[in-house]
PDB file of C-alpha atoms in Angstrom:
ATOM      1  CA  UNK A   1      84.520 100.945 108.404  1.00 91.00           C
ATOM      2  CA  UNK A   2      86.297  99.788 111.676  1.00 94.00           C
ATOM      3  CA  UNK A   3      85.198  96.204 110.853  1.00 97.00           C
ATOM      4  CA  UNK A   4      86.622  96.425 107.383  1.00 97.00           C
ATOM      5  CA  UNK A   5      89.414  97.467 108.225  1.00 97.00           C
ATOM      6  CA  UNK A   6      90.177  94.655 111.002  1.00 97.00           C
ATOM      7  CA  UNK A   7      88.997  92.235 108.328  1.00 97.00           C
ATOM      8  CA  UNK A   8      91.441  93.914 106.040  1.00 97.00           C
ATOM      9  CA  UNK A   9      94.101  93.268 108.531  1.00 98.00           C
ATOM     10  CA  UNK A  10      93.328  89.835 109.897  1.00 97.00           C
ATOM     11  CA  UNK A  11      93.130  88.778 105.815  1.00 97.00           C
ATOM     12  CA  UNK A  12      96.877  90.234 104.935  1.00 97.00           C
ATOM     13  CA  UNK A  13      98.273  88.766 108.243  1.00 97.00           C
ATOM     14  CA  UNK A  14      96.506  85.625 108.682  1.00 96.00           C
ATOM     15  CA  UNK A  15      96.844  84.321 104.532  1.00 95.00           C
ATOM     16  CA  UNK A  16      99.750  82.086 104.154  1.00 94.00           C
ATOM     17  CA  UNK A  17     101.166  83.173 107.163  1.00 95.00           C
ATOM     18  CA  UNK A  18     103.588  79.985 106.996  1.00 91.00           C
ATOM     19  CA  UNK A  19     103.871  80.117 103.663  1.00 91.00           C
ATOM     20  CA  UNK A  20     107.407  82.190 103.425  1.00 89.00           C
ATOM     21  CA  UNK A  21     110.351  80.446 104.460  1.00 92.00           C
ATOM     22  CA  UNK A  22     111.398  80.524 108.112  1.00 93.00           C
ATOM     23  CA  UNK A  23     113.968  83.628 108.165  1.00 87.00           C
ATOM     24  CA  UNK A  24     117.602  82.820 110.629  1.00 86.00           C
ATOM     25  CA  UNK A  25     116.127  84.731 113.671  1.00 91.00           C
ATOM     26  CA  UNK A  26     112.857  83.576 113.329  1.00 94.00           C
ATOM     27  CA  UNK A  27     114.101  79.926 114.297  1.00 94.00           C
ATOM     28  CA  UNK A  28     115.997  81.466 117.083  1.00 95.00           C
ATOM     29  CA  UNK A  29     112.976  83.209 118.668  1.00 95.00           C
ATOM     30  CA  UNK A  30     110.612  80.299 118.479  1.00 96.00           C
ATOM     31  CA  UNK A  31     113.241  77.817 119.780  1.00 96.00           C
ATOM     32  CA  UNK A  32     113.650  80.165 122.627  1.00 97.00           C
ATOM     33  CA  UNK A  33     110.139  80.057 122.989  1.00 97.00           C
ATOM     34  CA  UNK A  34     109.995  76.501 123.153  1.00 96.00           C
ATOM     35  CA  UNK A  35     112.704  76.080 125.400  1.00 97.00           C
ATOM     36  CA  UNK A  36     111.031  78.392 127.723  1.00 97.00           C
ATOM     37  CA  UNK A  37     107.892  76.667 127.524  1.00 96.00           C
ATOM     38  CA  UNK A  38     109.227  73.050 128.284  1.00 95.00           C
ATOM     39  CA  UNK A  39     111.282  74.490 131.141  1.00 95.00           C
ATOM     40  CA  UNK A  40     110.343  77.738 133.289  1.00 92.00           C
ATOM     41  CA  UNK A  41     113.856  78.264 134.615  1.00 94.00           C
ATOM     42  CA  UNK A  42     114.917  79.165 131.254  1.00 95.00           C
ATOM     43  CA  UNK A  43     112.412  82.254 131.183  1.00 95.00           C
ATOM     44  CA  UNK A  44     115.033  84.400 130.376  1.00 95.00           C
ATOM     45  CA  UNK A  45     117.146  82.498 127.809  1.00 95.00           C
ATOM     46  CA  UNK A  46     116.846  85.759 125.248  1.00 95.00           C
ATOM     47  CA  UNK A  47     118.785  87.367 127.815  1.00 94.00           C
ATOM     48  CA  UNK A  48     121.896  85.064 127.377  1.00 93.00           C
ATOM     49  CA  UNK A  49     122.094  86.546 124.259  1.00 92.00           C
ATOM     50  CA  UNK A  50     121.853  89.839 124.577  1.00 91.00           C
ATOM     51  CA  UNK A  51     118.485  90.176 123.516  1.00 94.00           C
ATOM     52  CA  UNK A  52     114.967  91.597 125.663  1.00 95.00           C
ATOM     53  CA  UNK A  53     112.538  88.626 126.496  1.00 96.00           C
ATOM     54  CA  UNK A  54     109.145  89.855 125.288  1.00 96.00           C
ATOM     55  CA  UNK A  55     109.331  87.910 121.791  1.00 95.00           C
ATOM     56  CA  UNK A  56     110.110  85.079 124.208  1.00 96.00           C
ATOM     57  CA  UNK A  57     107.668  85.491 126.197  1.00 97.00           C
ATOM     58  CA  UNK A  58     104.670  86.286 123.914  1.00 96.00           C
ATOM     59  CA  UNK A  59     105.236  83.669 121.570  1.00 97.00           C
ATOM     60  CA  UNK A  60     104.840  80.970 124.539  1.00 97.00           C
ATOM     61  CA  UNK A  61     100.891  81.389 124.679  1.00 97.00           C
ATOM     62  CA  UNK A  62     100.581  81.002 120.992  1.00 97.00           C
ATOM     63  CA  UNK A  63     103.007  77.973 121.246  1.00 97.00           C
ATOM     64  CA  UNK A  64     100.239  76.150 123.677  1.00 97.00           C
ATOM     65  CA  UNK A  65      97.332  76.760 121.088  1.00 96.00           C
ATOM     66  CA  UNK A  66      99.376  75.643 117.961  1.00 95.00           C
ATOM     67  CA  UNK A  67     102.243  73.376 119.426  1.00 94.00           C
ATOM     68  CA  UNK A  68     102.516  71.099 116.417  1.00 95.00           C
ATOM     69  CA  UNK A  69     102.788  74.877 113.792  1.00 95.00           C
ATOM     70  CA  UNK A  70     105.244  76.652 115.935  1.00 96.00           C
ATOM     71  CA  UNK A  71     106.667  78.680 112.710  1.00 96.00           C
ATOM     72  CA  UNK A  72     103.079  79.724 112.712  1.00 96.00           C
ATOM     73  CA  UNK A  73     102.853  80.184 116.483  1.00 96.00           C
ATOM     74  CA  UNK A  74     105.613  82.391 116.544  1.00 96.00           C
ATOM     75  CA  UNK A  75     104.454  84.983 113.379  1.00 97.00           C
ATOM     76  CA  UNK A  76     101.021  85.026 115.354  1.00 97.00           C
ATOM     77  CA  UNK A  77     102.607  87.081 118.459  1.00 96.00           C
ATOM     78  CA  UNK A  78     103.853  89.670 115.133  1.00 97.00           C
ATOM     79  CA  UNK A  79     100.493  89.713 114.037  1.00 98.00           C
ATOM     80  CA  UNK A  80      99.292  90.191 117.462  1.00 97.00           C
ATOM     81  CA  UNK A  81     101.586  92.863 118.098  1.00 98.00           C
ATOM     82  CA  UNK A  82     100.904  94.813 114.985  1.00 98.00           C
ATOM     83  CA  UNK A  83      96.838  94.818 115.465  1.00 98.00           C
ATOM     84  CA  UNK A  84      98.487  96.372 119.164  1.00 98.00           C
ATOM     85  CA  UNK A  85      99.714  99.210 116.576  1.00 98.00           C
ATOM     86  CA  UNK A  86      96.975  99.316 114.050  1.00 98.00           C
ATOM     87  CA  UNK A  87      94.724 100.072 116.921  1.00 98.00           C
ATOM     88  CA  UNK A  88      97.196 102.572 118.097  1.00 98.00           C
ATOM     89  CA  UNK A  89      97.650 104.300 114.685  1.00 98.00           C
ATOM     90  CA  UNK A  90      93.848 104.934 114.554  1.00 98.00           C
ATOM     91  CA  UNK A  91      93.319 106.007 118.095  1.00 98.00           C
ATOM     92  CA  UNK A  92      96.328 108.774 117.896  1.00 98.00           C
ATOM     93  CA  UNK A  93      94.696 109.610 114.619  1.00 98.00           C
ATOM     94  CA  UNK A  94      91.261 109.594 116.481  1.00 98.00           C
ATOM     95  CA  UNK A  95      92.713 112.114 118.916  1.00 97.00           C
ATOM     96  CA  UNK A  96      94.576 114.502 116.743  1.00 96.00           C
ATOM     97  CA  UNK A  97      92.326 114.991 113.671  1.00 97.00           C
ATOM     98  CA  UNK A  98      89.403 112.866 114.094  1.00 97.00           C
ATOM     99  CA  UNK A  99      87.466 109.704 112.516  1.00 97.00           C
ATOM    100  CA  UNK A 100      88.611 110.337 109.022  1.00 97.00           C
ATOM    101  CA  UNK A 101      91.795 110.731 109.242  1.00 98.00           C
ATOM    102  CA  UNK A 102      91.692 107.836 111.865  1.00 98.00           C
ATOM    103  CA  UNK A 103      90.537 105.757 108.628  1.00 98.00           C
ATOM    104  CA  UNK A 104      93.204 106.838 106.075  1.00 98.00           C
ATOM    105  CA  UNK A 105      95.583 106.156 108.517  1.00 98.00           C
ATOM    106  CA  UNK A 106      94.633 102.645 109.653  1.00 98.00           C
ATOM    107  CA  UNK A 107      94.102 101.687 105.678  1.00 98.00           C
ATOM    108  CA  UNK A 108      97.778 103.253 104.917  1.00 98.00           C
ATOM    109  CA  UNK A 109      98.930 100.762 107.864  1.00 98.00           C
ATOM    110  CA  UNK A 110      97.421  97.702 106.529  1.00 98.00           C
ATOM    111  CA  UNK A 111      98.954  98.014 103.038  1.00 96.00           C
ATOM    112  CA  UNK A 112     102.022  99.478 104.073  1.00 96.00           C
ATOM    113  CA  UNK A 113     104.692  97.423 103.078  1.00 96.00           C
ATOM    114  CA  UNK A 114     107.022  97.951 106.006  1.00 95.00           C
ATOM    115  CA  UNK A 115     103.876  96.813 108.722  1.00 96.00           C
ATOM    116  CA  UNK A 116     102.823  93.821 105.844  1.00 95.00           C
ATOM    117  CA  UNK A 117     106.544  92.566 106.082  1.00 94.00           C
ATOM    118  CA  UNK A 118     107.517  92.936 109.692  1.00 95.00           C
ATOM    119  CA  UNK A 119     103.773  92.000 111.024  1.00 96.00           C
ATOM    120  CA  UNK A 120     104.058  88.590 109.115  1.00 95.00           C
ATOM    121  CA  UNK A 121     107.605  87.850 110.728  1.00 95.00           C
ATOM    122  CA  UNK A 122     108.235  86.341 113.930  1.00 95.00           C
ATOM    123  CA  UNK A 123     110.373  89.154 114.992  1.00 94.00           C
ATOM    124  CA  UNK A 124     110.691  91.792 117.715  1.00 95.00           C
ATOM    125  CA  UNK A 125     110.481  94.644 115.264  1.00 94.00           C
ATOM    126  CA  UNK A 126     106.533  94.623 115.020  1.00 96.00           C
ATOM    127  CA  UNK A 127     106.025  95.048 118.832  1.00 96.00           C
ATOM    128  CA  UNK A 128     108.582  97.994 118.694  1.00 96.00           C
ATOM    129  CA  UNK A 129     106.835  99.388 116.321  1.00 96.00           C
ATOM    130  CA  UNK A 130     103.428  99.430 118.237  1.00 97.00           C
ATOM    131  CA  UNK A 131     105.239 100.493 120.994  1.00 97.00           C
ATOM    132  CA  UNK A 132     106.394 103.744 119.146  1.00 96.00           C
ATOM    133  CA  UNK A 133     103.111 104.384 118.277  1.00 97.00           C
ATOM    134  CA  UNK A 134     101.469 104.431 121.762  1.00 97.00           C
ATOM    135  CA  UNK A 135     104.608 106.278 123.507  1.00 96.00           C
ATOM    136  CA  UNK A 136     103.758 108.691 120.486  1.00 95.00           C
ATOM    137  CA  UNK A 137     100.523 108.963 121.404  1.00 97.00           C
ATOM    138  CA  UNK A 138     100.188 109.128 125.261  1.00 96.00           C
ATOM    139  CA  UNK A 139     103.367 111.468 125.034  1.00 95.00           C
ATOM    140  CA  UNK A 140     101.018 114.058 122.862  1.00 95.00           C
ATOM    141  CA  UNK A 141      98.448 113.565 125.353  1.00 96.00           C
ATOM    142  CA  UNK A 142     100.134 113.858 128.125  1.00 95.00           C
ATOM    143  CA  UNK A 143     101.836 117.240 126.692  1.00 94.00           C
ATOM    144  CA  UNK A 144      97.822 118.371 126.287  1.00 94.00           C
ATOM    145  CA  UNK A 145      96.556 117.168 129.483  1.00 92.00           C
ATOM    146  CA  UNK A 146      98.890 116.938 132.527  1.00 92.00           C
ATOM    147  CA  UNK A 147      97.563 113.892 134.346  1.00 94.00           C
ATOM    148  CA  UNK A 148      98.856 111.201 136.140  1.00 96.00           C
ATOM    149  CA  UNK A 149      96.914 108.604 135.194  1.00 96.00           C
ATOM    150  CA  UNK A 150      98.432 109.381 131.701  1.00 95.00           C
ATOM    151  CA  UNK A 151     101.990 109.689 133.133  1.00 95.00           C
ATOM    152  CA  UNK A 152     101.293 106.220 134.637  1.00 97.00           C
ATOM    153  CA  UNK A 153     100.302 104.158 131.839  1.00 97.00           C
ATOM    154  CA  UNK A 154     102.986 105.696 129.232  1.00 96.00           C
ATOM    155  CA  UNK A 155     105.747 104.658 131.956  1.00 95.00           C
ATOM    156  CA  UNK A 156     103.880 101.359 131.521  1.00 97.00           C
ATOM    157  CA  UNK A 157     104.453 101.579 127.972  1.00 97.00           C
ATOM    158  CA  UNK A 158     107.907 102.359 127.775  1.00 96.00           C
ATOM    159  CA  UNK A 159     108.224  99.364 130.265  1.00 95.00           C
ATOM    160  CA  UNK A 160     106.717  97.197 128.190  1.00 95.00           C
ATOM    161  CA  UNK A 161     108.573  98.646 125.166  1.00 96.00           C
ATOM    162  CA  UNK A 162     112.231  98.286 126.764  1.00 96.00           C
ATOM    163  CA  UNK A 163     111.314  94.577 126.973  1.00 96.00           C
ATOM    164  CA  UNK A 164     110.747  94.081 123.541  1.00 96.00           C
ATOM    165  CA  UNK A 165     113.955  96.416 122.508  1.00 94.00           C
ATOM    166  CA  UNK A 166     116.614  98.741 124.275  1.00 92.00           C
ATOM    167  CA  UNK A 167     116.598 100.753 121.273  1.00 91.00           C
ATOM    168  CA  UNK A 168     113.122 101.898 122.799  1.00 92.00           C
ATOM    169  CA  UNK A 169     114.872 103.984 125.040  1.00 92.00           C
ATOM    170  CA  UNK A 170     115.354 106.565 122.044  1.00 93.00           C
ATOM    171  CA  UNK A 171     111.438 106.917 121.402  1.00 92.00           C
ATOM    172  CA  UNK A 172     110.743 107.489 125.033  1.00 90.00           C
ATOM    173  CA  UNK A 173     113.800 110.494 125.251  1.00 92.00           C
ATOM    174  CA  UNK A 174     111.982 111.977 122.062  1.00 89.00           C
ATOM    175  CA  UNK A 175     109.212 112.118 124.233  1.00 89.00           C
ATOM    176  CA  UNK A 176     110.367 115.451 125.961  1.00 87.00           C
ATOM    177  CA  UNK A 177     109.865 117.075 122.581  1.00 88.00           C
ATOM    178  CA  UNK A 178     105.931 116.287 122.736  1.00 84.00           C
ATOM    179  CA  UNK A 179     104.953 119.818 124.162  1.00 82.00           C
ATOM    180  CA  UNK A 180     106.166 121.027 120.640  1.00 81.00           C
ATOM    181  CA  UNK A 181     104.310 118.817 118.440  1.00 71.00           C
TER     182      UNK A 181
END
C-alpha cells in the first residue's frame, strides 16, 4: 500500500508539472535560484527581499539536473518538499493510531486539493507545510517521551522550518500545548 501510495503521489506531482502557467512569485524564486547558482556571493539574495532562503537554496540542486526546464526545476523542490510531508503525515499517523489510519491519511494528502495545488507550485508554502507536520509530530513525541535526542532533532526542525518561513515561529510556540494533545 506504501508503494501505491508513493506512485499515487509521484503521478499527481510529476504529470504536467510545467504545464500551468508560471505564477508572479514563481519567476521570482527560480530567478533567485539562478542567480545564486551562477554566482555564490549572492547566496542570500531572498534575503534582500525580505524573504527566508530555503526556496533559494533547494531549488539550486534541481536547477543543475534540469538547467535548460528551470520552471520545472523549481516546482520539483515543491514536490520534493511535499513527499518531506506526505512521509510525515503517515509517520505521525503511524505513531498515534497505527498503519491504517497511517493509510487514510497519506491517501487524504495526495488528493487533497490544498497539498495538489501548493506541491505543484514553486513556492515556499509546501516546505512550510511539511515542516508543520514534523514539528507536530516530534512535539507529540517529545510530550510522550522526554528525550533529548527528540528535543534535538525538533530544534533541527524548527531550524530548518524558520528558513523556509518566519511565520514558522507560530507552529513551534504551539508546540508548548503538545502535553495536552
Amino acid at each position: 500500500t506504501i508503494v501505491a501510495i508513493l506512485i499515487l503521489y509521484i503521478a499527481s506531482r510529476l504529470i504536467n508539472l510545467d504545464a500551468w502557467p508560471i505564477f508572479s512569485d514563481e519567476g521570482i524564486y527560480i530567478r533567485w535560484a539562478k542567480v545564486a547558482w551562477q554566482d555564490a556571493s549572492w547566496r542570500f539574495i531572498s534575503v534582500t527581499d525580505g524573504r527566508q532562503p530555503l526556496q533559494t537554496w533547494g531549488t539550486i540542486p534541481f536547477l543543475k539536473l534540469l538547467p535548460h526546464n528551470a520552471l520545472f526545476a523549481g516546482r520539483l523542490f515543491s514536490v520534493t518538499t511535499g513527499l518531506v510531508a506526505l512521509t510525515g503525515i503517515y509517520s505521525f499517523l503511524f505513531y498515534l493510531w497505527g498503519k491504517r489510519a497511517a493509510v487514510i491519511g497519506a491517501i487524504l494528502y495526495v488528493f487533497l486539493p490544498y497539498t495538489l495545488f501548493y506541491d505543484r507550485m514553486a513556492l515556499v508554502d509546501s516546505a512550510v507545510n511539511a515542516g508543520f507536520i514534523w514539528i507536530l509530530f516530534f512535539s507529540v513525541w517529545l510530550a510522550r517521551e522526554r528525550r533529548l535526542d527528540t528535543a534535538l532533532v525538533l530544534g533541527f526542525i524548527g531550524g530548518f522550518s524558520l528558513l523556509a518561513k518566519s511565520s514558522s515561529r507560530m507552529f513551534l510556540m504551539l508546540s508548548i500545548f503538545a502535553p495536552i494533545m
